[in-house]
PDB file of C-alpha atoms in Angstrom:
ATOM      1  CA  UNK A1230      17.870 -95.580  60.373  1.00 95.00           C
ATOM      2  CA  UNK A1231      18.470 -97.639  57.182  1.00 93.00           C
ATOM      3  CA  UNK A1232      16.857-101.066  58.790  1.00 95.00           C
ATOM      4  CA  UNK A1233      13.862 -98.593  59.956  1.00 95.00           C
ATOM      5  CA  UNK A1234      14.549-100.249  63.604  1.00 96.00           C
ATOM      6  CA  UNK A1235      15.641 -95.891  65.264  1.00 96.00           C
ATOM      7  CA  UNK A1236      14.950 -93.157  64.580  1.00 96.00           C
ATOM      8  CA  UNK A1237      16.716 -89.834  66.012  1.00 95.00           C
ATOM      9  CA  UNK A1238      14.362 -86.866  66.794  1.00 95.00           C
ATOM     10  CA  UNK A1239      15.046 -83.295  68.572  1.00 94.00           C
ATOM     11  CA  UNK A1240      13.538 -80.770  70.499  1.00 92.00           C
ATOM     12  CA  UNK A1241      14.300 -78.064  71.809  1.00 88.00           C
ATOM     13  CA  UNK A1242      12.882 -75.263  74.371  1.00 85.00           C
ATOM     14  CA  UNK A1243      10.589 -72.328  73.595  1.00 81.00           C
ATOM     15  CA  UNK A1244      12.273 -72.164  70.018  1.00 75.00           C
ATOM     16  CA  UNK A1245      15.895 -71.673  70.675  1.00 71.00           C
ATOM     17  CA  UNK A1246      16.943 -73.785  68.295  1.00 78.00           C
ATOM     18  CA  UNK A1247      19.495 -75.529  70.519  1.00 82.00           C
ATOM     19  CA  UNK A1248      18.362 -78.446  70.363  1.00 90.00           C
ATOM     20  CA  UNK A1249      18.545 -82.085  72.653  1.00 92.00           C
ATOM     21  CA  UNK A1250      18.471 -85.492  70.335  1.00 94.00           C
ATOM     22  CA  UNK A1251      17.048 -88.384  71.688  1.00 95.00           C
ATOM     23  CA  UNK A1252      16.958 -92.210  70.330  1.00 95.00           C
ATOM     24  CA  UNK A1253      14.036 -94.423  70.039  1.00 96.00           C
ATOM     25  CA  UNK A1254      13.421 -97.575  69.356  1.00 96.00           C
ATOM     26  CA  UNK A1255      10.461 -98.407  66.864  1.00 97.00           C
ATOM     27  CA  UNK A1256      10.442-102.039  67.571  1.00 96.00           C
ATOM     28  CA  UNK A1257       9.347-100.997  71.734  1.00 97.00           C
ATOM     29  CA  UNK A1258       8.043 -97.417  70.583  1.00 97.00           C
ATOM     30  CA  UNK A1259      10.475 -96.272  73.630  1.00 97.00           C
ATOM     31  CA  UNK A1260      13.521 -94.026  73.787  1.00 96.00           C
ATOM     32  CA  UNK A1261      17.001 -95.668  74.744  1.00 93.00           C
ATOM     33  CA  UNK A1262      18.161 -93.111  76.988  1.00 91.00           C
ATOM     34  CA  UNK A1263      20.710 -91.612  74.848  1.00 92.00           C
ATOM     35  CA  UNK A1264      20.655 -87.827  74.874  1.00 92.00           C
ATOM     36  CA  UNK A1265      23.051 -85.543  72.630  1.00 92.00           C
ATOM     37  CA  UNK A1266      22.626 -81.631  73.430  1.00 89.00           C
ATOM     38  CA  UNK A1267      24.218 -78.841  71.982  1.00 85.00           C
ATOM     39  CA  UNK A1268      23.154 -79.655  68.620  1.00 87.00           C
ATOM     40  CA  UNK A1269      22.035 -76.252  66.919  1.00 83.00           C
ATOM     41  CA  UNK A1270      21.251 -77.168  63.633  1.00 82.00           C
ATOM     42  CA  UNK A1271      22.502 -80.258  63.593  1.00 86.00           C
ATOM     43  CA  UNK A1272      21.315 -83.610  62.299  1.00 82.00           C
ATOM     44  CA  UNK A1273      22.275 -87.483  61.894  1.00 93.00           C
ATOM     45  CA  UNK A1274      23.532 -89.403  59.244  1.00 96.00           C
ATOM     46  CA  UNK A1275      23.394 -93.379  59.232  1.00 96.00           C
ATOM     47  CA  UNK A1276      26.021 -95.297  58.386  1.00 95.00           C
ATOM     48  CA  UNK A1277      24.443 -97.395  55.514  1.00 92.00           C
ATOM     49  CA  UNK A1278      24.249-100.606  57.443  1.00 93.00           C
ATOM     50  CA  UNK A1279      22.658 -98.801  60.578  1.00 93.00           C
ATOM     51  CA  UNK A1280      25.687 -99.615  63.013  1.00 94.00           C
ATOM     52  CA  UNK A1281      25.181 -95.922  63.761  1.00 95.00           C
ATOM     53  CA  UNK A1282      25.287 -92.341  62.741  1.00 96.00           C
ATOM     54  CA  UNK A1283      27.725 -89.165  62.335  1.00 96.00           C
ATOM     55  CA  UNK A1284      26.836 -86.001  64.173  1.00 95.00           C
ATOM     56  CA  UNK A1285      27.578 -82.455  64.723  1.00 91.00           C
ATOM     57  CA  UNK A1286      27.764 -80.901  67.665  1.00 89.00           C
ATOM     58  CA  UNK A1287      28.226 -77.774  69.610  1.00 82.00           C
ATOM     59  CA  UNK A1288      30.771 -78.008  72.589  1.00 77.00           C
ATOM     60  CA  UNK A1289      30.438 -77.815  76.298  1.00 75.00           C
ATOM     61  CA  UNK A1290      30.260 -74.373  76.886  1.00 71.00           C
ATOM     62  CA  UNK A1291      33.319 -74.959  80.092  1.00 78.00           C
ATOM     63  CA  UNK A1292      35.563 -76.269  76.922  1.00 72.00           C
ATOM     64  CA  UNK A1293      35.527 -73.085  75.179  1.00 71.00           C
ATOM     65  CA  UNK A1294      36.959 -69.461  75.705  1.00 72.00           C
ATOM     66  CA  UNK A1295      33.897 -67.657  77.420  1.00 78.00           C
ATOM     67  CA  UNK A1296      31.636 -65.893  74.179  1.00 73.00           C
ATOM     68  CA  UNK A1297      32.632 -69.078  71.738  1.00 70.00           C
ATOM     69  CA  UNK A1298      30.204 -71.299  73.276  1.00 67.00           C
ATOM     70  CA  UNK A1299      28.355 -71.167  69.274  1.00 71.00           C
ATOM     71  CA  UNK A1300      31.963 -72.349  67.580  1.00 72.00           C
ATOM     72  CA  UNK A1301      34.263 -74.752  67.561  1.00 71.00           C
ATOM     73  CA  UNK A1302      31.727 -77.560  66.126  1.00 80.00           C
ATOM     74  CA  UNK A1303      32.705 -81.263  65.840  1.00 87.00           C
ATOM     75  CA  UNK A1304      31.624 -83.848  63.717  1.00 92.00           C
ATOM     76  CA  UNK A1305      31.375 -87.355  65.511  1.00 93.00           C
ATOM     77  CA  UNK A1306      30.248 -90.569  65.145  1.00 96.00           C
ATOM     78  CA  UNK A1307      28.032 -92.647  67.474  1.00 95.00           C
ATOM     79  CA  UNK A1308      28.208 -96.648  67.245  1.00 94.00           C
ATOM     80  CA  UNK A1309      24.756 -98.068  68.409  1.00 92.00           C
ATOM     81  CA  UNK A1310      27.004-100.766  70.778  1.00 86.00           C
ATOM     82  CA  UNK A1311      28.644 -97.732  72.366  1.00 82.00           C
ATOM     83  CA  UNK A1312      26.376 -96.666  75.382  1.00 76.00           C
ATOM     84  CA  UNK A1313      28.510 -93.843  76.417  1.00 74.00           C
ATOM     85  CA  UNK A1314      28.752 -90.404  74.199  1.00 75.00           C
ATOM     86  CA  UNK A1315      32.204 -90.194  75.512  1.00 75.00           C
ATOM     87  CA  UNK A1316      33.467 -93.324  73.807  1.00 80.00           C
ATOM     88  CA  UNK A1317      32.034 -91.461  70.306  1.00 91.00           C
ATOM     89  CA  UNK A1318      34.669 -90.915  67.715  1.00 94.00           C
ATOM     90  CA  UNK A1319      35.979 -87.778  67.256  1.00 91.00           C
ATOM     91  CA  UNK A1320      35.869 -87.326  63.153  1.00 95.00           C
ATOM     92  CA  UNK A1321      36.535 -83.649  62.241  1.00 88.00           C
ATOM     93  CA  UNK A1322      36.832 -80.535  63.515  1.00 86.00           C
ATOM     94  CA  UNK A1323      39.845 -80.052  66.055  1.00 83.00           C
ATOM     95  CA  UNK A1324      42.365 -77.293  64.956  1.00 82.00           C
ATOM     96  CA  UNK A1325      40.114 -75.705  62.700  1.00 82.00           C
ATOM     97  CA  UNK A1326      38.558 -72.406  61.990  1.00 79.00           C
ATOM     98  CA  UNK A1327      36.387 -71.443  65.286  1.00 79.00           C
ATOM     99  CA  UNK A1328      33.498 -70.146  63.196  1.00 79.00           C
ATOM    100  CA  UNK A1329      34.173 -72.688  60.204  1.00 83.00           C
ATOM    101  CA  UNK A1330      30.789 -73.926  58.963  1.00 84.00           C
ATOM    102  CA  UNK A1331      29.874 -78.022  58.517  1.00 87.00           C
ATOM    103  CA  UNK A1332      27.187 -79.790  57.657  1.00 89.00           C
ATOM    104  CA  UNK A1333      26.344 -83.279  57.238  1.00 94.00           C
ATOM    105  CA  UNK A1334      24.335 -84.489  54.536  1.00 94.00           C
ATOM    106  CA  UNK A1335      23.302 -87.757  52.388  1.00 93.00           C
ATOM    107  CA  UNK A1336      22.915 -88.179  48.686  1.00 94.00           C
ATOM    108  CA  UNK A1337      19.909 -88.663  46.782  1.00 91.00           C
ATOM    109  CA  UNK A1338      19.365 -92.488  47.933  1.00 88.00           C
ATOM    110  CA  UNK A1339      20.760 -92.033  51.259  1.00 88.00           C
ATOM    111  CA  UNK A1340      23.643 -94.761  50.481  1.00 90.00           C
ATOM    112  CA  UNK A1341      26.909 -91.967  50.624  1.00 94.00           C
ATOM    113  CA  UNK A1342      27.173 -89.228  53.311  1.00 95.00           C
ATOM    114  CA  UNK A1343      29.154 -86.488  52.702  1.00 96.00           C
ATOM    115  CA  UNK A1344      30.513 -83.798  54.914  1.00 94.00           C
ATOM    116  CA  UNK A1345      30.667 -79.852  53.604  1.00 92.00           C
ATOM    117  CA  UNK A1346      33.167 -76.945  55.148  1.00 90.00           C
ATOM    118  CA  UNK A1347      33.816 -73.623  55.043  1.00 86.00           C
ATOM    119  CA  UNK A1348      34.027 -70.302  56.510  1.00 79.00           C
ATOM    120  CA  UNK A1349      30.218 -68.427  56.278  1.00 73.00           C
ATOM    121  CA  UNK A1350      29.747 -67.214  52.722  1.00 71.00           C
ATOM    122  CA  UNK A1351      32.618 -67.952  51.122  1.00 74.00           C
ATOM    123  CA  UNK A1352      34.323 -71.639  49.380  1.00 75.00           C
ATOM    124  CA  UNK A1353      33.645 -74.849  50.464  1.00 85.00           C
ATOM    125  CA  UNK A1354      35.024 -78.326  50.370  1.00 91.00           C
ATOM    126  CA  UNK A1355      33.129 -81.582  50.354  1.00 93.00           C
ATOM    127  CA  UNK A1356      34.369 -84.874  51.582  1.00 95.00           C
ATOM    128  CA  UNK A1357      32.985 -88.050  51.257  1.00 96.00           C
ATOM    129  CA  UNK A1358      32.417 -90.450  54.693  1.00 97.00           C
ATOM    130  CA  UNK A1359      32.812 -93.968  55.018  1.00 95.00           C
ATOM    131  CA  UNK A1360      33.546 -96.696  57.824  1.00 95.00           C
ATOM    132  CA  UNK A1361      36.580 -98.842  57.293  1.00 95.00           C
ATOM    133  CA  UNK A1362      37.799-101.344  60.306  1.00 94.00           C
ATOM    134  CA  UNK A1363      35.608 -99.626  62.191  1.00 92.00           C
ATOM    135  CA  UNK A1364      36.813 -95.997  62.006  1.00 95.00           C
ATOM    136  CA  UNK A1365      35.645 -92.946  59.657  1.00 97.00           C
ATOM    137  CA  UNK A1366      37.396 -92.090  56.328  1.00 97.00           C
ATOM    138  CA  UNK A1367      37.378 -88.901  54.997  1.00 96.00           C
ATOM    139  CA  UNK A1368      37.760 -88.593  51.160  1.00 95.00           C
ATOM    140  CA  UNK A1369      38.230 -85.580  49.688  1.00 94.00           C
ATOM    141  CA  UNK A1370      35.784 -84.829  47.246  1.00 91.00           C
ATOM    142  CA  UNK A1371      36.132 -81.195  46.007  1.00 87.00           C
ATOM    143  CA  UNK A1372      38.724 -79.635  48.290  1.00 90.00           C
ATOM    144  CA  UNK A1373      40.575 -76.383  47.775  1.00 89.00           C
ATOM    145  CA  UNK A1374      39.016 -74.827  45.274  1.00 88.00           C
ATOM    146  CA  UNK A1375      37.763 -71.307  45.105  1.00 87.00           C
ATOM    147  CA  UNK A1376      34.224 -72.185  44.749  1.00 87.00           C
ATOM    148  CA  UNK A1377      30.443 -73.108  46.347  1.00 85.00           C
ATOM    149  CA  UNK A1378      30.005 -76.264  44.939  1.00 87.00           C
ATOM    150  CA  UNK A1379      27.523 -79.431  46.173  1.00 90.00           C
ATOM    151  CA  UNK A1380      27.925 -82.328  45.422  1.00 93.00           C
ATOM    152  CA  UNK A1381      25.409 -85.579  45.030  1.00 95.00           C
ATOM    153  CA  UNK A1382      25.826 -89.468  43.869  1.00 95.00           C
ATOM    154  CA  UNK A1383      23.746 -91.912  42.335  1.00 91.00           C
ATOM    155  CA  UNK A1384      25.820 -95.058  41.629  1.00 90.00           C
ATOM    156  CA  UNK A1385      29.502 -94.354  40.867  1.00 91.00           C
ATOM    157  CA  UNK A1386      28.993 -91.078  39.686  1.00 94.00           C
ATOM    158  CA  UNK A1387      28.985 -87.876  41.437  1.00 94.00           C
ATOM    159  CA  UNK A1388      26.558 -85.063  40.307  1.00 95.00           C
ATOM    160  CA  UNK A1389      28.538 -81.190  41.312  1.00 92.00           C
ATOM    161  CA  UNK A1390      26.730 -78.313  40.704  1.00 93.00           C
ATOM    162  CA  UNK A1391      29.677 -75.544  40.887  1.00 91.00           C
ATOM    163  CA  UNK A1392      30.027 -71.474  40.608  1.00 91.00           C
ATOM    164  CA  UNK A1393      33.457 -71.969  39.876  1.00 91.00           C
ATOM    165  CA  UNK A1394      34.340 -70.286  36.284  1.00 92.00           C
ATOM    166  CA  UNK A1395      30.323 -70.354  36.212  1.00 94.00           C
ATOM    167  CA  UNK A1396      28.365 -67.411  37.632  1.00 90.00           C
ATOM    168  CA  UNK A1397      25.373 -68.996  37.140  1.00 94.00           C
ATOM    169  CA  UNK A1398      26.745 -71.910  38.246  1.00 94.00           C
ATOM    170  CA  UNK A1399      26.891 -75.316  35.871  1.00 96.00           C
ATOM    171  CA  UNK A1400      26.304 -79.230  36.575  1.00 96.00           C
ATOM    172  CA  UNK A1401      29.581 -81.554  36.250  1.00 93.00           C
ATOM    173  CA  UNK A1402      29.811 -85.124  36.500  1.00 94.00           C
ATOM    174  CA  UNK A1403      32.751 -87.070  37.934  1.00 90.00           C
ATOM    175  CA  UNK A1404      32.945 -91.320  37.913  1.00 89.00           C
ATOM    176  CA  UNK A1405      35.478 -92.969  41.478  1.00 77.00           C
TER     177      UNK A1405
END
């Protein structure tokens, strides 16, 4: 975390990549007792003042039709004051593509996290996360265009680097 007071860690079992996160405190060197599973390559991002972290995560295999149990992922967000996963906040991810692709990620000096989607090998769009009154915002970022594009930011500037009209792709700047 940001105040260096958790830190999130996973295993899994003989490799298979589905993996179990687990909480621990570095102040007691103990774990909490919160457990997230079903997170195939998934990971956390802290919010910047370490009230807690976004997630992705696979669904309970009885929520799904039988063979989808490795779709339908959902981005959430865990407060550290909320002991239960079920009170988590549901972010992104309902109504959308079955095998659409996320990922989470953080720029350069960890201060902005930004959320990528898209269906495997093919566009993507990148939104930018932030808490407001307690709640996730998603802004749009580079949505809807026909191109692979990521996206840092160091400041007020964002840093793209883009295929679009660019084969061997370019770097673009943008100021919010």
């Amino acid at each position: 975390s940001p105040d260096g007071r958790w830190v999130a860690y996973f295993r899994d079992k003989k490799g298979s990549e589905n993996s179990t996160m687990y909480l621990r405190d570095l102040g007691t060197g103990k774990d909490t007792g919160l457990v997230i599973t079903r997170m195939k390559f998934s990971g956390v991002r802290w919010a910047p003042d370490a009230s807690g972290f976004w997630y992705t995560r696979l669904p309970d295999p009885d929520s799904v039709p039988a063979g989808q149990e490795q779709q339908h992922r959902r981005v959430r967000f865990h407060r550290l004051a909320d002991p239960l996963l079920l009170d988590d906040e549901l972010v992104y991810g309902t109504g959308r593509p079955d095998i659409e692709s996320m990922s989470l990620f953080s720029s350069t000096d960890r201060a902005t996290t930004f959320l990528s989607r898209g269906l495997p090998y093919k566009s993507d769009d990148t939104f930018e996360l932030t808490r407001v009154d307690g709640k996730t915002v998603m802004s749009p970022l580079f949505v809807g265009v026909d191109a692979i594009t990521g996206v840092d930011k160091v400041g007020d500037t964002y840093l793209l680097t883009t295929d679009l009209d660019a084969p061997r792709r370019r770097v673009c700047t943008a100021t919010s």
